[in-house]
C-alpha positions as CSV (number, residue, x, y, z in Angstrom):
1,M,-0.6,0.3,0.1
2,P,1.3,3.6,-0.9
3,A,2.5,5.3,1.5
4,T,-0.4,7.3,3.5
5,P,-0.6,10.9,2.1
6,S,-1.1,14.4,4.8
7,V,-3.9,15.9,2.8
8,L,-5.9,15.2,-0.4
9,T,-8.2,17.4,-2.6
10,A,-11.2,17.2,-3.5
11,R,-13.8,19.2,-5.3
12,A,-16.5,17.5,-3.8
13,L,-17.0,14.4,-1.0
14,L,-19.1,11.2,-1.3
15,L,-20.0,10.3,2.2
16,D,-21.4,6.3,3.2
17,M,-23.2,6.2,6.1
18,D,-23.1,2.9,8.1
19,G,-20.1,3.0,9.6
20,T,-18.6,6.2,8.1
21,L,-20.5,8.5,9.6
22,V,-23.5,6.1,12.0
23,N,-22.2,3.9,14.3
24,S,-25.7,1.3,13.1
25,D,-23.1,-1.9,14.0
26,A,-25.2,-3.1,17.0
27,V,-28.8,-3.0,15.2
28,V,-27.7,-4.2,12.2
29,E,-26.0,-7.5,13.8
30,R,-29.7,-8.1,15.6
31,C,-31.7,-7.6,12.5
32,W,-29.5,-10.4,10.5
33,R,-28.9,-12.5,13.1
34,R,-32.7,-13.2,13.7
35,W,-33.4,-13.4,9.8
36,A,-29.6,-15.6,9.5
37,I,-31.2,-18.2,12.0
38,R,-34.4,-18.1,10.4
39,H,-32.8,-18.7,7.4
40,G,-31.2,-21.5,8.9
41,L,-27.5,-19.3,8.0
42,D,-24.6,-19.4,10.3
43,P,-25.2,-15.5,11.8
44,E,-21.9,-15.0,12.4
45,E,-20.7,-16.3,8.5
46,A,-23.7,-13.5,7.8
47,L,-22.3,-11.2,9.7
48,K,-19.5,-11.8,7.4
49,V,-21.0,-10.0,4.1
50,V,-23.5,-7.1,5.1
51,H,-21.8,-4.7,5.6
52,G,-22.2,-1.5,2.7
53,R,-24.4,-3.9,0.7
54,Q,-28.6,-3.5,-0.2
55,G,-29.8,-6.4,2.0
56,Y,-31.4,-7.6,-0.9
57,A,-27.3,-8.2,-2.3
58,T,-26.6,-9.7,1.3
59,M,-29.3,-11.9,0.8
60,A,-28.0,-13.0,-3.2
61,V,-24.4,-14.2,-1.2
62,L,-25.9,-16.2,1.4
63,L,-28.9,-17.9,-0.5
64,P,-27.2,-18.0,-3.6
65,D,-30.2,-20.2,-5.3
66,R,-33.0,-18.0,-4.1
67,P,-35.2,-16.1,-6.7
68,M,-34.3,-12.6,-6.6
69,E,-37.9,-11.7,-6.0
70,E,-38.1,-13.3,-3.2
71,N,-35.3,-11.6,-1.7
72,H,-36.7,-8.2,-3.2
73,A,-39.5,-8.6,-0.7
74,D,-37.3,-10.0,2.2
75,N,-35.5,-7.2,2.0
76,R,-38.3,-4.6,2.1
77,V,-39.2,-6.5,5.6
78,M,-35.8,-6.0,6.7
79,L,-35.5,-2.0,6.2
80,A,-38.9,-2.1,7.9
81,E,-37.2,-3.9,11.0
82,E,-34.3,-1.7,11.0
83,T,-36.1,1.6,10.6
84,A,-38.2,0.9,13.6
85,D,-34.8,-0.7,15.4
86,L,-32.4,3.1,16.4
87,D,-31.7,1.5,19.9
88,G,-27.9,1.9,20.4
89,V,-27.8,4.1,16.8
90,V,-24.9,7.2,18.0
91,P,-22.5,9.1,15.7
92,I,-19.2,7.5,14.6
93,A,-16.8,10.0,16.6
94,G,-15.4,13.4,14.8
95,A,-19.0,12.9,12.8
96,P,-20.7,16.2,14.1
97,A,-17.7,17.9,13.7
98,F,-17.2,16.5,10.5
99,M,-20.3,17.2,9.3
100,A,-21.0,20.9,10.5
101,A,-17.6,21.5,8.4
102,L,-18.8,20.4,5.5
103,A,-21.7,23.0,5.9
104,G,-22.1,24.6,2.8
105,L,-19.5,22.6,0.7
106,P,-20.4,20.3,-2.3
107,H,-21.0,17.1,-0.4
108,A,-23.7,14.5,-1.2
109,L,-24.7,10.9,0.9
110,V,-24.0,7.8,-1.0
111,T,-25.7,5.0,1.0
112,S,-26.9,1.9,1.0
113,A,-30.1,2.7,3.2
114,D,-33.2,3.7,1.8
115,E,-34.4,7.7,2.2
116,R,-36.4,6.0,4.9
117,L,-33.9,4.8,7.5
118,A,-31.5,6.6,5.8
119,R,-33.3,9.6,7.5
120,A,-34.2,7.7,10.9
121,R,-30.7,6.7,11.0
122,M,-29.5,10.2,11.2
123,G,-31.4,11.8,12.6
124,A,-30.7,9.0,15.8
125,A,-27.5,10.1,15.3
126,G,-28.1,13.7,15.8
127,L,-26.7,14.4,11.8
128,P,-27.6,16.8,9.6
129,M,-28.5,15.2,6.2
130,P,-27.4,16.4,3.0
131,G,-29.0,17.8,1.0
132,V,-27.9,15.2,-1.8
133,R,-28.8,12.3,-1.3
134,V,-28.4,8.7,-3.4
135,T,-30.2,6.2,-1.8
136,A,-31.6,2.7,-2.5
137,E,-34.2,3.8,-4.3
138,C,-31.8,5.9,-6.5
139,V,-29.8,2.5,-7.9
140,G,-30.5,-0.4,-10.1
141,A,-27.4,-1.9,-8.4
142,S,-26.1,-2.5,-4.9
143,K,-22.2,-1.3,-4.2
144,P,-19.5,-2.6,-4.8
145,D,-21.0,-1.6,-8.8
146,P,-20.1,2.5,-8.7
147,E,-23.4,3.6,-9.9
148,G,-24.5,5.2,-6.4
149,F,-21.0,7.1,-6.1
150,L,-21.3,8.3,-9.4
151,K,-25.0,9.7,-9.6
152,G,-23.2,11.4,-6.3
153,A,-20.9,12.8,-8.4
154,A,-22.9,13.8,-11.3
155,E,-25.5,15.1,-9.3
156,L,-22.7,17.7,-7.3
157,G,-21.4,18.7,-11.1
158,F,-17.6,17.0,-10.8
159,A,-16.2,14.7,-12.9
160,P,-15.5,11.2,-10.4
161,A,-11.6,12.0,-9.9
162,E,-12.5,15.6,-8.4
163,C,-14.5,13.5,-5.8
164,V,-13.2,12.0,-2.4
165,V,-15.3,9.2,-1.0
166,F,-15.6,7.9,2.7
167,E,-16.4,4.6,3.1
168,D,-16.2,1.5,6.0
169,S,-16.7,-1.7,4.2
170,E,-15.3,-3.7,1.0
171,A,-18.4,-2.8,-0.2
172,G,-18.6,0.4,-0.5
173,I,-14.4,1.0,-1.1
174,L,-14.5,-1.1,-4.2
175,A,-17.8,0.8,-5.3
176,G,-15.5,4.3,-4.9
177,R,-12.7,3.1,-6.8
178,A,-14.6,1.8,-9.3
179,A,-16.3,4.8,-9.8
180,G,-12.7,6.1,-10.5
181,M,-12.9,8.0,-6.8
182,R,-9.5,8.1,-3.9
183,V,-11.3,6.6,-0.6
184,V,-10.6,7.5,2.8
185,G,-11.2,4.1,4.3
186,V,-12.8,5.1,8.3
187,G,-13.4,2.8,11.2
188,P,-11.6,-1.3,11.6
189,R,-13.1,-3.2,9.0
190,A,-11.8,-0.4,6.5
191,G,-7.7,-0.9,6.8
192,A,-8.3,-4.5,5.3
193,F,-9.6,-3.2,1.6
194,A,-6.6,-1.0,0.5
195,P,-7.8,2.6,0.5
196,D,-5.7,5.8,-0.3
197,V,-5.7,6.0,3.3
198,H,-6.9,4.9,6.9
199,V,-8.3,7.1,9.8
200,P,-10.1,5.3,12.9
201,D,-12.6,7.8,12.9
202,L,-13.3,10.4,11.7
203,T,-12.0,12.7,14.7
204,H,-8.3,12.0,12.4
205,V,-10.4,14.1,9.4
206,R,-9.8,17.6,9.8
207,V,-11.6,19.5,6.3
208,E,-10.3,22.9,4.9
209,A,-11.6,25.3,2.5
210,D,-10.2,27.1,-0.3
211,G,-12.6,30.1,-0.7
212,A,-10.8,30.8,-3.5
213,D,-11.1,28.1,-6.1
214,G,-13.2,25.8,-4.5
215,T,-10.9,23.0,-3.2
216,V,-12.0,21.5,-0.5
217,R,-8.7,20.3,1.8
218,L,-9.1,17.2,3.6
219,H,-6.1,17.2,6.6
220,V,-6.2,13.3,7.3
221,G,-4.0,12.2,10.7
């Protein structure tokens, strides 16, 4: 892995939610453990693949012979369960200050959650909802497909190479790289998947805007 730079420059930031801005691991694990047990699967093995993907895509990995329409139906039930369960949902360390620093700067939320779940979790964590959002309803393919990040960049009006992605999961990091973007990996999961830069949490990122040309400088470390 190349040496970690101390500064990244960008014109826009694309932010994953779960594991990146919001710690929702407790809810995710509760819901997916129940799902795995109902389907005769090892919950620990299931939890290895749930992060970063939309639910139907996770189900397709775990139950490869099941018709996709059943996965989509099951995913709707899972989203409702997750939206109703906000116990233990908290901001990632440094997320409130990080989001406050982005106010007025080009940024978008790009999440595998649907709009209702995203609003519920961002609200529970006390974080502002970005004006530009690419949620599950907006894309035809789940991460690790780059569609969501490419749509986020297009909505903000920037080329992929001008964007930096913040992600915590393998699927998300692969999606950001496939989109032609640089990736800041956040949290304990991210380091194993070779992001361009890895930080333990968002207290290790300082955002500096250059009013002259619109460049955003990310001081990492």
